[in-house]
Short mmCIF file of C-alpha atoms in Angstrom, two decimals:
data_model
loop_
_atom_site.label_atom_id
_atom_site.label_comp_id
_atom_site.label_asym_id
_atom_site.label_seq_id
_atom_site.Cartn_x
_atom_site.Cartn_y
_atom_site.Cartn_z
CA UNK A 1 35.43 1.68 4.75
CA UNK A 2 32.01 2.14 5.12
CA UNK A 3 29.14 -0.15 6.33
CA UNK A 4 25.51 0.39 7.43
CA UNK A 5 25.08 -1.27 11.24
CA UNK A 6 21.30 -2.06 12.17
CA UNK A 7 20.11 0.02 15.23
CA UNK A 8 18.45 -2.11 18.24
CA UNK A 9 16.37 0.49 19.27
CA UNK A 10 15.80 3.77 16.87
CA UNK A 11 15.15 7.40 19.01
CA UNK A 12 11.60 8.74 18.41
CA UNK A 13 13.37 12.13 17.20
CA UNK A 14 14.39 10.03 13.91
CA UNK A 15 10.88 9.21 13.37
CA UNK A 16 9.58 13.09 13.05
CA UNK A 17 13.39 14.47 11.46
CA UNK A 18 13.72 12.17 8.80
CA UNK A 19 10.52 12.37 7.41
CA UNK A 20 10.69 16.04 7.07
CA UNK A 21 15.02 16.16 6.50
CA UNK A 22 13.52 13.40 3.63
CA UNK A 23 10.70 15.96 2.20
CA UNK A 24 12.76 18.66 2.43
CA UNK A 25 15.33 16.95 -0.07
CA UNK A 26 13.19 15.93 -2.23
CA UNK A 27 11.63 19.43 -3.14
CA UNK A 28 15.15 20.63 -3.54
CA UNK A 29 16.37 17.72 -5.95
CA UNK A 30 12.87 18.14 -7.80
CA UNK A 31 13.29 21.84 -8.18
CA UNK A 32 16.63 21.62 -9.98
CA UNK A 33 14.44 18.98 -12.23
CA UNK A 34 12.36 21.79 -12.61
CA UNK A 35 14.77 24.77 -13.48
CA UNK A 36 16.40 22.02 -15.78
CA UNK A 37 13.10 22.12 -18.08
CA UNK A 38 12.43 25.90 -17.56
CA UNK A 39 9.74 26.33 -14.60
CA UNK A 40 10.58 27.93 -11.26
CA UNK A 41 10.38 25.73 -8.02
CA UNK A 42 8.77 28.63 -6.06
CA UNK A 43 6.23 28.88 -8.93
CA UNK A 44 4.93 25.54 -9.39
CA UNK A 45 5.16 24.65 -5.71
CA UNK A 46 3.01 27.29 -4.59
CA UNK A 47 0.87 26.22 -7.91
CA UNK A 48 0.41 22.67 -6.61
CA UNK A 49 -0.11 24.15 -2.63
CA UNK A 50 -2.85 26.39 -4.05
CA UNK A 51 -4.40 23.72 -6.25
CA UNK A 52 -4.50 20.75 -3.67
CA UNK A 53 -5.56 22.49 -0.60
CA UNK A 54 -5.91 26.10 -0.43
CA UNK A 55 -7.98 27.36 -3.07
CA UNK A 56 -12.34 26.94 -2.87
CA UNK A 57 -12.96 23.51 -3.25
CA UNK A 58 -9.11 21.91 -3.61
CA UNK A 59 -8.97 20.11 -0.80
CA UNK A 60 -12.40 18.34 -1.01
CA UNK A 61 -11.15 17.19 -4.19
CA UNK A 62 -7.87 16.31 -2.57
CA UNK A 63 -9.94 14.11 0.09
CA UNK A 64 -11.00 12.12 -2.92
CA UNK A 65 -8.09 11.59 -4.79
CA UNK A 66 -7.14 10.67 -1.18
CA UNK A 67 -10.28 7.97 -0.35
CA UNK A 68 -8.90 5.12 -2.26
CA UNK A 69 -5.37 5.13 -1.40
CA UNK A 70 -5.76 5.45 2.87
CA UNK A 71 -8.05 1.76 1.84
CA UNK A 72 -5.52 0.40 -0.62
CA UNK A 73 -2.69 1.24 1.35
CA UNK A 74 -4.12 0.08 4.60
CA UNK A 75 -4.98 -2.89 2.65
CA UNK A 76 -0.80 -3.34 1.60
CA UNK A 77 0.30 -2.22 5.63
CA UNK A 78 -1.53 -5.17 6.98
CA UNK A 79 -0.37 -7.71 4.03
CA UNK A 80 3.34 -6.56 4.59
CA UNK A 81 4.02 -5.68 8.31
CA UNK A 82 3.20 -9.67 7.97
CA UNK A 83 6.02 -10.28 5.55
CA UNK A 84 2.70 -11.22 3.29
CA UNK A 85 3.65 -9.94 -0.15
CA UNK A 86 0.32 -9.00 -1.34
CA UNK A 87 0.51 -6.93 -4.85
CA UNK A 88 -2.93 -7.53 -5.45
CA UNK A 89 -4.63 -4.57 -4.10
CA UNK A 90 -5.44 -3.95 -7.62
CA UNK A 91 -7.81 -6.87 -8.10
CA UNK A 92 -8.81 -7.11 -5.32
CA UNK A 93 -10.04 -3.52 -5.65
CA UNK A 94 -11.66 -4.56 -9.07
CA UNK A 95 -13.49 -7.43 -7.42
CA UNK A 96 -14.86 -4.97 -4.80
CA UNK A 97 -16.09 -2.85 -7.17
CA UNK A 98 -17.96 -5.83 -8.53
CA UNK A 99 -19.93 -6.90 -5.83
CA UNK A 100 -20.52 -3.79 -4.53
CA UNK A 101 -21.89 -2.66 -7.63
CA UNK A 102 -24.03 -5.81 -8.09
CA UNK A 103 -25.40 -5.49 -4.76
CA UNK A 104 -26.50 -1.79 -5.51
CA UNK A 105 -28.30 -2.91 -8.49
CA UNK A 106 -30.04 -5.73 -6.92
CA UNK A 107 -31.17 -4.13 -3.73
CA UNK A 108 -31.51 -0.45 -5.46
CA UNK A 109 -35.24 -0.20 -4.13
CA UNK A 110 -34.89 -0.40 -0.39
CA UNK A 111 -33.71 2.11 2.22
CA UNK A 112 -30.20 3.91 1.50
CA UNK A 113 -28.78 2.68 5.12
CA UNK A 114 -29.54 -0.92 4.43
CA UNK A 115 -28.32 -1.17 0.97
CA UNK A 116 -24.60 0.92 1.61
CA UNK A 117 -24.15 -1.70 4.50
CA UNK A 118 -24.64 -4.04 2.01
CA UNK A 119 -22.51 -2.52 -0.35
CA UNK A 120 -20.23 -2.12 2.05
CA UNK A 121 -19.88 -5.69 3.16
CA UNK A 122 -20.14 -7.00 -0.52
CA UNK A 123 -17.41 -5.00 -1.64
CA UNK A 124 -14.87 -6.54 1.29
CA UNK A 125 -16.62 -9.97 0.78
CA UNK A 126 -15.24 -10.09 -2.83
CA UNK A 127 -11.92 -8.67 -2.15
CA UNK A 128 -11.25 -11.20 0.71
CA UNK A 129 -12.11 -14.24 -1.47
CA UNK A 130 -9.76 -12.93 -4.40
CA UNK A 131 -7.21 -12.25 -1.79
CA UNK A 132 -7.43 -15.96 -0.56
CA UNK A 133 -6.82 -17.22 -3.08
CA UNK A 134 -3.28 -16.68 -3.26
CA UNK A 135 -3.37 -16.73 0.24
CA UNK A 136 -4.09 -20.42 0.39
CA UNK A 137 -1.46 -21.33 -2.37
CA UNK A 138 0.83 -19.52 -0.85
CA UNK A 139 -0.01 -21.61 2.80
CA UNK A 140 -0.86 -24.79 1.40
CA UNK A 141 1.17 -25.25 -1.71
CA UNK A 142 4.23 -22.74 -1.35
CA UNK A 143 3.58 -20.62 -4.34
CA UNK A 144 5.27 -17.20 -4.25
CA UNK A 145 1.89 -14.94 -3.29
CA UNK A 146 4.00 -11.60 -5.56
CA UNK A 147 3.55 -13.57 -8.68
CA UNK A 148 0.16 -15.03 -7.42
CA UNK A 149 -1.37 -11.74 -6.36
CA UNK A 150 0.25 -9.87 -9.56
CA UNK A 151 -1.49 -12.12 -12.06
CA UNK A 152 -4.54 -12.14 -10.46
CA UNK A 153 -4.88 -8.16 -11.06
CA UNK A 154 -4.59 -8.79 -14.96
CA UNK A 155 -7.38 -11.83 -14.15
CA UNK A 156 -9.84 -9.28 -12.44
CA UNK A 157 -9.19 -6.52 -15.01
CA UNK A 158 -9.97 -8.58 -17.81
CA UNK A 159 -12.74 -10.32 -16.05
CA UNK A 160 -14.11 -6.52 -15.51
CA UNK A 161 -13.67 -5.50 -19.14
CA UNK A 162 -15.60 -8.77 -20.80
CA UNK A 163 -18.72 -7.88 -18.13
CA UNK A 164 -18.86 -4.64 -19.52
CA UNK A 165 -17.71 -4.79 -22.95
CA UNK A 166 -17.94 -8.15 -24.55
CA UNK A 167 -20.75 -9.35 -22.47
CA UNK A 168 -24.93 -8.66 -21.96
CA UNK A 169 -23.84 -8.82 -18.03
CA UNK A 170 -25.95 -8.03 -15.17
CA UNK A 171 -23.79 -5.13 -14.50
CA UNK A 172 -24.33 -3.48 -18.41
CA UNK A 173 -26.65 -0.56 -19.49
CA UNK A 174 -28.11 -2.11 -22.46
CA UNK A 175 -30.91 0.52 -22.96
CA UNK A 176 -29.64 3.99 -22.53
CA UNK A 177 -28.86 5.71 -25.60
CA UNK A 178 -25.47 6.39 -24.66
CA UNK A 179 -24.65 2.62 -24.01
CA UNK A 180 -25.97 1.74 -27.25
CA UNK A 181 -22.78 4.03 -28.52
CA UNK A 182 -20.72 3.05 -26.23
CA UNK A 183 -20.74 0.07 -23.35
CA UNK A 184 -20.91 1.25 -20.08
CA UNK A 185 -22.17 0.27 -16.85
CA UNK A 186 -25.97 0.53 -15.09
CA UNK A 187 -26.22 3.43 -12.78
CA UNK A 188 -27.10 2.63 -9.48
CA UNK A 189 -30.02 4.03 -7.81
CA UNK A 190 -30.18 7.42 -6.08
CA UNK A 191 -31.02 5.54 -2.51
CA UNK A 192 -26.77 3.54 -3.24
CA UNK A 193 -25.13 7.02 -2.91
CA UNK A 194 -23.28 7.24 -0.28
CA UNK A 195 -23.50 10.33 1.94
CA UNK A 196 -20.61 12.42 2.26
CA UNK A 197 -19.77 15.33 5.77
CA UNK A 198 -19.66 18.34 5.41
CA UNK A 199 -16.89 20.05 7.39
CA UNK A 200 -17.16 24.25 7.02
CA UNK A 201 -16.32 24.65 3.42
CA UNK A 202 -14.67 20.81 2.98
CA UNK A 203 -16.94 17.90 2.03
CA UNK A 204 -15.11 14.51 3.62
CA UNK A 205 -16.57 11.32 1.44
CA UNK A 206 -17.72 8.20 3.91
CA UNK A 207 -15.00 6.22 2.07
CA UNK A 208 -12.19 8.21 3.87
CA UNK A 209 -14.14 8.54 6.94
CA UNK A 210 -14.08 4.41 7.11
CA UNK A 211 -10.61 4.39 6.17
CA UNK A 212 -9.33 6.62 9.19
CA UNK A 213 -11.22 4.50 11.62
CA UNK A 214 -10.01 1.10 10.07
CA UNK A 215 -6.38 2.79 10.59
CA UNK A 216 -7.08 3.49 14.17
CA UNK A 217 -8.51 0.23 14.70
CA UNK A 218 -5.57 -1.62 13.03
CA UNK A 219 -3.47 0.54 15.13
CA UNK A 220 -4.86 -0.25 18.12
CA UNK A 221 -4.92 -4.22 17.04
CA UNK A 222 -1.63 -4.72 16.17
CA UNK A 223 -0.12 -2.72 19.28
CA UNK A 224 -2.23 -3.59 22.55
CA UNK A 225 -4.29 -7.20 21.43
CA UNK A 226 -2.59 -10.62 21.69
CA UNK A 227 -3.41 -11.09 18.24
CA UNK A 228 -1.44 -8.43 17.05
CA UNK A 229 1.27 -9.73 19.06
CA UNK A 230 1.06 -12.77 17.36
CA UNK A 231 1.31 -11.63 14.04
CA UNK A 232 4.13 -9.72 15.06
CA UNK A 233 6.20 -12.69 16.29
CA UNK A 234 5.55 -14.77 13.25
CA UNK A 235 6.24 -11.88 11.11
CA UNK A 236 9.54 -11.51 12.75
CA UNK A 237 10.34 -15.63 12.38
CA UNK A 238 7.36 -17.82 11.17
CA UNK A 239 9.35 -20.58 12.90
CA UNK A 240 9.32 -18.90 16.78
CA UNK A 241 5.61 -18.74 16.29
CA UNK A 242 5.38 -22.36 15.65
CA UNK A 243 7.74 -22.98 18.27
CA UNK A 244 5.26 -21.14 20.18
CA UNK A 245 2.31 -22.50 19.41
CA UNK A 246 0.61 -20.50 17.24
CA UNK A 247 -1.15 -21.45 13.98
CA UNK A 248 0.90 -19.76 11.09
CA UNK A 249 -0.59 -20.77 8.80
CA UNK A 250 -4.40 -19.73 9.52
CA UNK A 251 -2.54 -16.51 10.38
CA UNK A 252 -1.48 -15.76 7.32
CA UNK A 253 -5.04 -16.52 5.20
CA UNK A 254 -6.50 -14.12 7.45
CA UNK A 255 -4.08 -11.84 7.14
CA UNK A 256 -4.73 -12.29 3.29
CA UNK A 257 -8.95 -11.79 3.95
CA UNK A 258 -8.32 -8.89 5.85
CA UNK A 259 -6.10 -7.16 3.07
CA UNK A 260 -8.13 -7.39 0.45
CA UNK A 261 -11.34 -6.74 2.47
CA UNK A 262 -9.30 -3.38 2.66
CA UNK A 263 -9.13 -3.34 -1.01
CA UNK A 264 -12.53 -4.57 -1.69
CA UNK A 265 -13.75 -1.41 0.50
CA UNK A 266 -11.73 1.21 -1.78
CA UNK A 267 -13.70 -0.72 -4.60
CA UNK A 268 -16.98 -0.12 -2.92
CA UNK A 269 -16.32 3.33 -1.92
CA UNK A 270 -15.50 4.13 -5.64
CA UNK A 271 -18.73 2.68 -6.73
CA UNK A 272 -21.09 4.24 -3.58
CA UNK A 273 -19.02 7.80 -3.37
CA UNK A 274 -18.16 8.74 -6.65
CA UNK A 275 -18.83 6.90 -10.28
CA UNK A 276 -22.17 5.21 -9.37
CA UNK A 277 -21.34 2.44 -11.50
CA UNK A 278 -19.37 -0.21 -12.35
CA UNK A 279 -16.76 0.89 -14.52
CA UNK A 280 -13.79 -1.23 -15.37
CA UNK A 281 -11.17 0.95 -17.54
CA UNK A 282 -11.92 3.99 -15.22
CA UNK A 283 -10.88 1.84 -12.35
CA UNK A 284 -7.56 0.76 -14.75
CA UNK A 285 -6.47 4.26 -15.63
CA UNK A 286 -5.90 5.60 -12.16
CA UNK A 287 -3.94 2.59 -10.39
CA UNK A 288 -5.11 3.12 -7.00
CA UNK A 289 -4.33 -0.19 -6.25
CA UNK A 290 -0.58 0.32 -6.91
CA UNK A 291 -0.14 4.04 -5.44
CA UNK A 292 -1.52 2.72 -2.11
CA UNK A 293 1.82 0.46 -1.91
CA UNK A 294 3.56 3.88 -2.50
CA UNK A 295 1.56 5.19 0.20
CA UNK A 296 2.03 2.66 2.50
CA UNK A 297 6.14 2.48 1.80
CA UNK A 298 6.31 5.96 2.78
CA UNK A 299 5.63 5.92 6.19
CA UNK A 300 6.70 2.29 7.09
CA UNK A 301 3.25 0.61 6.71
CA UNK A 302 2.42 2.29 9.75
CA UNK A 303 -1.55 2.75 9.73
CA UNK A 304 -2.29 6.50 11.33
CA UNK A 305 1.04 8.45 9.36
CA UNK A 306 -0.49 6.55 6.07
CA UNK A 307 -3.58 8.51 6.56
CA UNK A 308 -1.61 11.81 6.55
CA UNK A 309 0.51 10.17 3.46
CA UNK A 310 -2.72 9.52 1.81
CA UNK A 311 -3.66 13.16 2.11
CA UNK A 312 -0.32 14.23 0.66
CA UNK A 313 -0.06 12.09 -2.56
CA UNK A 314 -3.79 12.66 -2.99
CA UNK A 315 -2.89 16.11 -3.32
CA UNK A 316 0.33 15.72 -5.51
CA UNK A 317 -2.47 13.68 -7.97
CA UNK A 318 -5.36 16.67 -7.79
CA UNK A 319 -2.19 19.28 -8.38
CA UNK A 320 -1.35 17.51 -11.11
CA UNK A 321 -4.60 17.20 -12.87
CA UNK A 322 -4.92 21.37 -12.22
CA UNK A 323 -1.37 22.41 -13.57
CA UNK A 324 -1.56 19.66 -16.53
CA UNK A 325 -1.22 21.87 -20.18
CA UNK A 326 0.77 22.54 -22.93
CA UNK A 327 3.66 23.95 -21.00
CA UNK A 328 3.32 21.79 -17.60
CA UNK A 329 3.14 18.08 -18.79
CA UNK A 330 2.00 15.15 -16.39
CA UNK A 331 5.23 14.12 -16.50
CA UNK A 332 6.85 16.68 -14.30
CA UNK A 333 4.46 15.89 -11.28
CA UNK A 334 4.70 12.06 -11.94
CA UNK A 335 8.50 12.70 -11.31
CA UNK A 336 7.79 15.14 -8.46
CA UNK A 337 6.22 11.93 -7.05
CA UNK A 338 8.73 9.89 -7.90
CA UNK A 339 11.94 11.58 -6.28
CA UNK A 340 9.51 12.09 -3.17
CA UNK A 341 9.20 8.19 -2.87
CA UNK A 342 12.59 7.85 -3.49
CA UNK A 343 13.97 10.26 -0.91
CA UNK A 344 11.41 9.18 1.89
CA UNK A 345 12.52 5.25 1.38
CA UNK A 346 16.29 6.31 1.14
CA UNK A 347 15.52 8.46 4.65
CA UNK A 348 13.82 5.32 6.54
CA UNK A 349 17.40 3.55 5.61
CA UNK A 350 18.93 5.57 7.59
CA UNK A 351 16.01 5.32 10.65
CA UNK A 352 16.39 1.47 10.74
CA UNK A 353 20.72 1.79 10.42
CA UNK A 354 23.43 3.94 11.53
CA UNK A 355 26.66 4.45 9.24
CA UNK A 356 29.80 3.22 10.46
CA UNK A 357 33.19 4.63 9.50
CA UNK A 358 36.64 2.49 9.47
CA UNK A 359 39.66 2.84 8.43
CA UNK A 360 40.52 0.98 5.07
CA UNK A 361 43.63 -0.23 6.05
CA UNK A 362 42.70 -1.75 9.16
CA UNK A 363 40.49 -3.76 7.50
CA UNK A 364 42.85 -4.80 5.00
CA UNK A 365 45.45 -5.61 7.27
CA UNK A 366 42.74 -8.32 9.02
CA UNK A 367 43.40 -12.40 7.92
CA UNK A 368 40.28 -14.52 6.72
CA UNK A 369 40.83 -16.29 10.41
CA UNK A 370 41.02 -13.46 12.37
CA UNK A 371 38.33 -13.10 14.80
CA UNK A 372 38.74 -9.61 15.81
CA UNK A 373 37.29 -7.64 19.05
CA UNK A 374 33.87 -7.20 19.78
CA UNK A 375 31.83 -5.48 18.02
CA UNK A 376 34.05 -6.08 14.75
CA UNK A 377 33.53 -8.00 11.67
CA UNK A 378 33.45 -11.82 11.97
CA UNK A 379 34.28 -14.01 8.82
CA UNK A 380 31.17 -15.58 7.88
CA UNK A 381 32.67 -19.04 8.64
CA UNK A 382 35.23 -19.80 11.45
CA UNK A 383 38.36 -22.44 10.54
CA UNK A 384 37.38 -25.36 12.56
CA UNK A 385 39.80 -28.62 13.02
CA UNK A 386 37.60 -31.53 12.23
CA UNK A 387 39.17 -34.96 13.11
CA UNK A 388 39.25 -38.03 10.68
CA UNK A 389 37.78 -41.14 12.29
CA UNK A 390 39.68 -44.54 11.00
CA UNK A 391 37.21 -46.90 9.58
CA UNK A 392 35.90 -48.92 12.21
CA UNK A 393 37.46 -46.21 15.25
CA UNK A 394 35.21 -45.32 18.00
CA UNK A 395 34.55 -41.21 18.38
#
């Protein structure tokens, strides 16, 4: 017989081999995919290597398929290393797009500093108050924040779709020839463009330069402050952390802000780095707010390896946009992606249990009362003699 046994304490080797042992297996499973449909491995790996990093240009594009999902999954990390469900990334990264947009518009004619702090702090404003919401039912009237968080996303997409296309909004172009065809969004000013650094030959956008500080700062919070500490007891049992003293309930709301001021900043960054306007179905098609769950499942919702993770699926995304054509469908990389998710959360299994092997017939030979040596199975309820007062007996 077989069974999986929780470790108390897992070696730091696991940590670096399984990622890699987990990688590793997933290129070979994929590449048997791709022989299946008539490509070779070698071929289209060093394809997607060439297209996502090495070749003039590839990985500054890479950094910015890359922006959105360090924020979004920074923004699902914090959420659930708190056992705080939150599946609203997506909205929440709408809603930042929103006011960050508005913001631009409004404030368009003063310095560029001034208004991309603004921008900035608009976009996380918006996303914490759509992420509180759900984060108050789910404190204050027990509603399960997955279903909460989830149905907000289809509430802020639609919301962004009637602005734009069903609406005179503040946020549409109702004078530019080409909204007259079709709706679109104002263009911000030239003075809401965010700046971008330039590294040798690779342009890093501001968006991912905020998100790698925001993961070193969460880092550091959650490992060496007392309230990371706390949020790390009541993560583990909600119930020791009363026991203790400490306000559960106001920690999970903020927990809530702070994740979707995470998401609200990917929304910002989208608007001040790259469209430049508010644009809802753009936002729609590419799912950021999802992937950055993905991103964050793959290394454990641990902040600084997301970054790295980021990087990586950013440039599975910009491989995929180069190789895409007649005889290399999107397909193939979207299941490229998939097996790698699949592999990596299959490896951390096996970094948070060890396998344990028994002989069958020893465990068949066991009774239901049999309480075994330590370390053995226990029945999940012990035979206990309960005696049967007489009416009117004394215990």
């Amino acid at each position: 017989m077989i069974r999986l046994e929780r470790r108390l304490e897992t070696p730091r080797w696991l940590g670096v081999v399984i990622p890699l042992a987990s990688v590793l297996v997933a290129l070979l499973v994929a590449g048997v995919v791709l022989l299946a449909s008539g490509h070779s491995p070698v071929e289209v790996y060093r394809s997607m290597i060439e297209a996502a990093f090495t070749a003039p240009g590839a990985f500054s594009a890479t950094l910015v398929s890359a922006t959105p999902l360090v924020l979004t999954g920074l923004c699902a990390a914090l959420a659930f290393r708190m056992r705080v469900y939150n599946i609203g990334g997506e909205g929440q990264l709408y809603m930042g797009a929103l006011g960050a947009s508005a913001v631009g518009l409004a404030l368009g004619g003063l310095p560029g500093p001034v208004v991309i702090l603004a921008m900035i702090l608009a976009g996380m404003a918006a996303g914490s108050v759509w992420a509180a919401i759900p984060g108050l039912l789910r404190t204050y009237a027990n509603t399960n924040e997955i279903l909460t968080t989830l149905m907000l996303n289809y509430v802020a997409g639609l919301l962004g779709y009637y602005l734009i296309f069903d609406s005179n909004s503040f946020w549409r172009d109702t004078t530019s020839p080409s909204a007259k065809v079709f709706p679109q969004g104002k263009t911000l000013a030239d003075s809401t463009s965010w700046p971008a650094f330039h590294l040798g030959a690779v342009t890093v956008p501001l968006g991912f330069v905020l998100g790698v500080v925001l993961a070193a700062v969460m880092f550091v919070v959650l490992r060496s402050t007392k309230s990371g500490f706390q949020l790390r007891v009541i993560a583990g049992s909600d119930r020791a952390g009363r026991y203790a003293g400490m306000r559960t309930k106001r920690a999970i709301v903020l927990v809530m802000l702070g994740s979707g001021a995470l998401a609200g900043l990917a929304g910002a960054s989208q608007v001040g780095d790259f469209s430049h306007l508010f644009d809802p179905s753009g936002l729609q098609q590419v799912s950021y707010g999802y992937t950055g769950i993905v991103v964050a499942a793959l290394v454990a919702f641990e902040p600084l390896p997301l970054v790295l993770a980021a990087i990586l699926l950013g440039g599975l995304i910009n491989a995929g946009f180069t190789l895409q054509g007649a005889t290399f469908p999107q397909g193939l990389v979207g299941m490229i992606e998939g097996i790698l998710l699949l592999c990596v959360l299959c490896g951390s299994l096996f970094g948070r249990f060890r396998i344990r092997m028994r002989p069958a017939a020893a465990g068949a030979a066991r009774t239901p009362g049999d309480r075994g040596s330590a370390g053995e199975d226990r029945p999940l309820v012990e035979e206990q003699e309960i005696p049967i007062l007489a009416s009117g007996s004394e215990p």
